[in-house]
């Protein structure tokens, strides 16, 4: 398999509490330190971007696994929470919790329901971003299957 290279350009014109920009092929945004960490809170920040990377990787992986398993769904939505500890000037990204809500068609066979229950866990373990975080940031899944 070939390597893939992703590129990001960053510009930080000022000091700690100023605002910079980042740009990739499909994303251009202002960045700054979040208000919760005594920053200006303009644009996004590394904490949100890490959460966004983990969440999008997880939900895409889960959708792909459901498709490969021929599991039909009515909807797949999710909220994710990133928990960052900021104590004595030391910032630690402690945990990410994904809370997918999967709505399945009525009369879903029990065997397919069991497959979905396994896939919500397997998708987290299979996601490239979750694997990159392993050992540093706990990632948990709290699914609702209805």
PDB file of C-alpha atoms in Angstrom:
ATOM      1  CA  UNK A   1       0.000   0.000   0.000  1.00  0.00           C
ATOM      2  CA  UNK A   2       1.256   3.473  -0.858  1.00  0.00           C
ATOM      3  CA  UNK A   3       1.819   6.236   1.638  1.00  0.00           C
ATOM      4  CA  UNK A   4      -0.514   9.215   1.574  1.00  0.00           C
ATOM      5  CA  UNK A   5       0.760  12.669   2.452  1.00  0.00           C
ATOM      6  CA  UNK A   6      -1.561  15.332   3.828  1.00  0.00           C
ATOM      7  CA  UNK A   7      -0.337  18.922   3.931  1.00  0.00           C
ATOM      8  CA  UNK A   8      -1.243  21.823   6.173  1.00  0.00           C
ATOM      9  CA  UNK A   9      -0.004  25.413   6.033  1.00  0.00           C
ATOM     10  CA  UNK A  10      -0.065  27.429   9.248  1.00  0.00           C
ATOM     11  CA  UNK A  11       0.461  31.123   9.899  1.00  0.00           C
ATOM     12  CA  UNK A  12       0.826  32.486  13.426  1.00  0.00           C
ATOM     13  CA  UNK A  13       1.514  36.235  13.144  1.00  0.00           C
ATOM     14  CA  UNK A  14       1.563  37.156  16.828  1.00  0.00           C
ATOM     15  CA  UNK A  15       2.035  35.983  20.370  1.00  0.00           C
ATOM     16  CA  UNK A  16       0.180  33.458  22.567  1.00  0.00           C
ATOM     17  CA  UNK A  17      -3.226  35.111  22.543  1.00  0.00           C
ATOM     18  CA  UNK A  18      -3.288  36.161  18.925  1.00  0.00           C
ATOM     19  CA  UNK A  19      -5.127  34.443  16.090  1.00  0.00           C
ATOM     20  CA  UNK A  20      -3.543  32.377  13.359  1.00  0.00           C
ATOM     21  CA  UNK A  21      -4.800  30.481  10.357  1.00  0.00           C
ATOM     22  CA  UNK A  22      -4.479  26.962   9.059  1.00  0.00           C
ATOM     23  CA  UNK A  23      -5.205  25.767   5.549  1.00  0.00           C
ATOM     24  CA  UNK A  24      -5.434  22.362   3.917  1.00  0.00           C
ATOM     25  CA  UNK A  25      -6.910  21.365   0.576  1.00  0.00           C
ATOM     26  CA  UNK A  26     -10.433  21.247   2.038  1.00  0.00           C
ATOM     27  CA  UNK A  27     -10.211  23.346   5.205  1.00  0.00           C
ATOM     28  CA  UNK A  28      -9.275  26.948   5.899  1.00  0.00           C
ATOM     29  CA  UNK A  29      -9.970  28.436   9.301  1.00  0.00           C
ATOM     30  CA  UNK A  30      -8.797  30.793  12.004  1.00  0.00           C
ATOM     31  CA  UNK A  31      -7.214  29.165  15.044  1.00  0.00           C
ATOM     32  CA  UNK A  32      -6.530  30.371  18.555  1.00  0.00           C
ATOM     33  CA  UNK A  33      -6.369  29.178  22.114  1.00  0.00           C
ATOM     34  CA  UNK A  34      -9.864  28.443  23.472  1.00  0.00           C
ATOM     35  CA  UNK A  35     -11.486  30.729  26.032  1.00  0.00           C
ATOM     36  CA  UNK A  36     -11.415  27.837  28.546  1.00  0.00           C
ATOM     37  CA  UNK A  37      -7.604  28.074  28.465  1.00  0.00           C
ATOM     38  CA  UNK A  38      -7.503  31.855  28.734  1.00  0.00           C
ATOM     39  CA  UNK A  39      -7.260  32.447  24.996  1.00  0.00           C
ATOM     40  CA  UNK A  40      -9.323  34.578  22.606  1.00  0.00           C
ATOM     41  CA  UNK A  41     -11.490  31.669  21.421  1.00  0.00           C
ATOM     42  CA  UNK A  42     -11.516  32.767  17.775  1.00  0.00           C
ATOM     43  CA  UNK A  43     -11.892  30.067  15.140  1.00  0.00           C
ATOM     44  CA  UNK A  44     -11.163  26.502  16.088  1.00  0.00           C
ATOM     45  CA  UNK A  45      -8.406  25.115  18.279  1.00  0.00           C
ATOM     46  CA  UNK A  46      -6.288  21.976  18.576  1.00  0.00           C
ATOM     47  CA  UNK A  47      -8.672  20.414  21.107  1.00  0.00           C
ATOM     48  CA  UNK A  48     -11.666  20.732  18.771  1.00  0.00           C
ATOM     49  CA  UNK A  49      -9.639  19.544  15.792  1.00  0.00           C
ATOM     50  CA  UNK A  50      -8.442  16.416  17.599  1.00  0.00           C
ATOM     51  CA  UNK A  51     -12.039  15.717  18.636  1.00  0.00           C
ATOM     52  CA  UNK A  52     -13.198  16.349  15.063  1.00  0.00           C
ATOM     53  CA  UNK A  53     -10.564  14.007  13.631  1.00  0.00           C
ATOM     54  CA  UNK A  54     -11.479  11.244  16.074  1.00  0.00           C
ATOM     55  CA  UNK A  55     -15.231  11.692  15.581  1.00  0.00           C
ATOM     56  CA  UNK A  56     -15.201  11.798  11.784  1.00  0.00           C
ATOM     57  CA  UNK A  57     -12.845   8.839  11.586  1.00  0.00           C
ATOM     58  CA  UNK A  58     -15.067   6.822  13.928  1.00  0.00           C
ATOM     59  CA  UNK A  59     -18.401   7.605  12.240  1.00  0.00           C
ATOM     60  CA  UNK A  60     -17.025   6.986   8.732  1.00  0.00           C
ATOM     61  CA  UNK A  61     -15.456   3.700   9.871  1.00  0.00           C
ATOM     62  CA  UNK A  62     -18.715   2.613  11.528  1.00  0.00           C
ATOM     63  CA  UNK A  63     -20.771   3.481   8.432  1.00  0.00           C
ATOM     64  CA  UNK A  64     -18.348   1.562   6.198  1.00  0.00           C
ATOM     65  CA  UNK A  65     -18.430  -1.488   8.484  1.00  0.00           C
ATOM     66  CA  UNK A  66     -22.236  -1.451   8.551  1.00  0.00           C
ATOM     67  CA  UNK A  67     -22.306  -1.208   4.756  1.00  0.00           C
ATOM     68  CA  UNK A  68     -19.880  -4.138   4.371  1.00  0.00           C
ATOM     69  CA  UNK A  69     -22.031  -6.155   6.791  1.00  0.00           C
ATOM     70  CA  UNK A  70     -25.124  -5.280   4.728  1.00  0.00           C
ATOM     71  CA  UNK A  71     -26.749  -3.538   7.706  1.00  0.00           C
ATOM     72  CA  UNK A  72     -29.305  -0.978   6.603  1.00  0.00           C
ATOM     73  CA  UNK A  73     -29.853   2.054   8.783  1.00  0.00           C
ATOM     74  CA  UNK A  74     -32.407   4.813   8.874  1.00  0.00           C
ATOM     75  CA  UNK A  75     -29.952   7.247  10.423  1.00  0.00           C
ATOM     76  CA  UNK A  76     -26.541   7.474  12.037  1.00  0.00           C
ATOM     77  CA  UNK A  77     -25.802  10.595  14.071  1.00  0.00           C
ATOM     78  CA  UNK A  78     -23.336  11.235  16.827  1.00  0.00           C
ATOM     79  CA  UNK A  79     -22.176  13.605  19.485  1.00  0.00           C
ATOM     80  CA  UNK A  80     -18.633  13.355  20.787  1.00  0.00           C
ATOM     81  CA  UNK A  81     -17.094  14.888  23.882  1.00  0.00           C
ATOM     82  CA  UNK A  82     -13.423  15.676  24.428  1.00  0.00           C
ATOM     83  CA  UNK A  83     -12.279  15.894  28.033  1.00  0.00           C
ATOM     84  CA  UNK A  84      -9.187  18.029  28.587  1.00  0.00           C
ATOM     85  CA  UNK A  85      -7.622  18.504  32.017  1.00  0.00           C
ATOM     86  CA  UNK A  86      -5.951  21.863  32.604  1.00  0.00           C
ATOM     87  CA  UNK A  87      -4.332  21.727  36.042  1.00  0.00           C
ATOM     88  CA  UNK A  88      -1.392  23.814  37.239  1.00  0.00           C
ATOM     89  CA  UNK A  89      -0.577  24.933  33.704  1.00  0.00           C
ATOM     90  CA  UNK A  90      -0.338  21.362  32.405  1.00  0.00           C
ATOM     91  CA  UNK A  91      -2.803  20.452  29.678  1.00  0.00           C
ATOM     92  CA  UNK A  92      -3.714  16.791  29.221  1.00  0.00           C
ATOM     93  CA  UNK A  93      -6.191  15.479  26.656  1.00  0.00           C
ATOM     94  CA  UNK A  94      -7.675  12.735  28.822  1.00  0.00           C
ATOM     95  CA  UNK A  95     -10.619  11.166  27.046  1.00  0.00           C
ATOM     96  CA  UNK A  96     -12.896  11.204  24.021  1.00  0.00           C
ATOM     97  CA  UNK A  97     -16.393   9.774  24.273  1.00  0.00           C
ATOM     98  CA  UNK A  98     -18.335   9.014  21.090  1.00  0.00           C
ATOM     99  CA  UNK A  99     -22.103   8.789  21.496  1.00  0.00           C
ATOM    100  CA  UNK A 100     -23.479   7.389  18.243  1.00  0.00           C
ATOM    101  CA  UNK A 101     -27.228   7.097  17.782  1.00  0.00           C
ATOM    102  CA  UNK A 102     -28.119   4.431  15.242  1.00  0.00           C
ATOM    103  CA  UNK A 103     -31.705   4.157  14.087  1.00  0.00           C
ATOM    104  CA  UNK A 104     -32.367   0.811  12.436  1.00  0.00           C
ATOM    105  CA  UNK A 105     -35.346  -0.261  10.364  1.00  0.00           C
ATOM    106  CA  UNK A 106     -38.239  -1.805  12.252  1.00  0.00           C
ATOM    107  CA  UNK A 107     -38.166  -5.607  12.533  1.00  0.00           C
ATOM    108  CA  UNK A 108     -34.367  -5.783  12.275  1.00  0.00           C
ATOM    109  CA  UNK A 109     -33.426  -9.465  12.718  1.00  0.00           C
ATOM    110  CA  UNK A 110     -31.802 -10.229  16.070  1.00  0.00           C
ATOM    111  CA  UNK A 111     -28.610 -11.538  14.440  1.00  0.00           C
ATOM    112  CA  UNK A 112     -28.107  -8.230  12.582  1.00  0.00           C
ATOM    113  CA  UNK A 113     -28.782  -6.274  15.763  1.00  0.00           C
ATOM    114  CA  UNK A 114     -25.991  -8.243  17.471  1.00  0.00           C
ATOM    115  CA  UNK A 115     -23.687  -7.403  14.554  1.00  0.00           C
ATOM    116  CA  UNK A 116     -24.400  -3.683  14.996  1.00  0.00           C
ATOM    117  CA  UNK A 117     -23.637  -3.965  18.717  1.00  0.00           C
ATOM    118  CA  UNK A 118     -20.246  -5.467  17.848  1.00  0.00           C
ATOM    119  CA  UNK A 119     -19.506  -2.963  15.078  1.00  0.00           C
ATOM    120  CA  UNK A 120     -19.948   0.107  17.317  1.00  0.00           C
ATOM    121  CA  UNK A 121     -17.025  -1.181  19.400  1.00  0.00           C
ATOM    122  CA  UNK A 122     -14.993  -2.574  16.502  1.00  0.00           C
ATOM    123  CA  UNK A 123     -15.176   0.726  14.597  1.00  0.00           C
ATOM    124  CA  UNK A 124     -13.437   2.545  17.446  1.00  0.00           C
ATOM    125  CA  UNK A 125     -10.638  -0.021  17.563  1.00  0.00           C
ATOM    126  CA  UNK A 126     -10.299   0.032  13.755  1.00  0.00           C
ATOM    127  CA  UNK A 127     -10.320   3.793  13.224  1.00  0.00           C
ATOM    128  CA  UNK A 128      -6.904   5.151  12.205  1.00  0.00           C
ATOM    129  CA  UNK A 129      -7.174   8.157  14.539  1.00  0.00           C
ATOM    130  CA  UNK A 130      -8.200   6.017  17.539  1.00  0.00           C
ATOM    131  CA  UNK A 131      -5.199   3.784  16.855  1.00  0.00           C
ATOM    132  CA  UNK A 132      -2.940   6.852  16.702  1.00  0.00           C
ATOM    133  CA  UNK A 133      -4.242   8.038  20.090  1.00  0.00           C
ATOM    134  CA  UNK A 134      -4.023   4.620  21.769  1.00  0.00           C
ATOM    135  CA  UNK A 135      -1.981   4.699  24.944  1.00  0.00           C
ATOM    136  CA  UNK A 136      -2.307   8.481  25.245  1.00  0.00           C
ATOM    137  CA  UNK A 137      -6.001   9.373  25.102  1.00  0.00           C
ATOM    138  CA  UNK A 138      -8.770   7.041  26.233  1.00  0.00           C
ATOM    139  CA  UNK A 139     -11.516   6.664  23.630  1.00  0.00           C
ATOM    140  CA  UNK A 140     -14.882   5.284  24.740  1.00  0.00           C
ATOM    141  CA  UNK A 141     -18.137   4.574  22.925  1.00  0.00           C
ATOM    142  CA  UNK A 142     -21.590   4.998  24.457  1.00  0.00           C
ATOM    143  CA  UNK A 143     -23.986   3.907  21.690  1.00  0.00           C
ATOM    144  CA  UNK A 144     -27.741   4.169  21.483  1.00  0.00           C
ATOM    145  CA  UNK A 145     -29.185   1.599  19.081  1.00  0.00           C
ATOM    146  CA  UNK A 146     -32.870   2.058  18.396  1.00  0.00           C
TER     147      UNK A 146
END
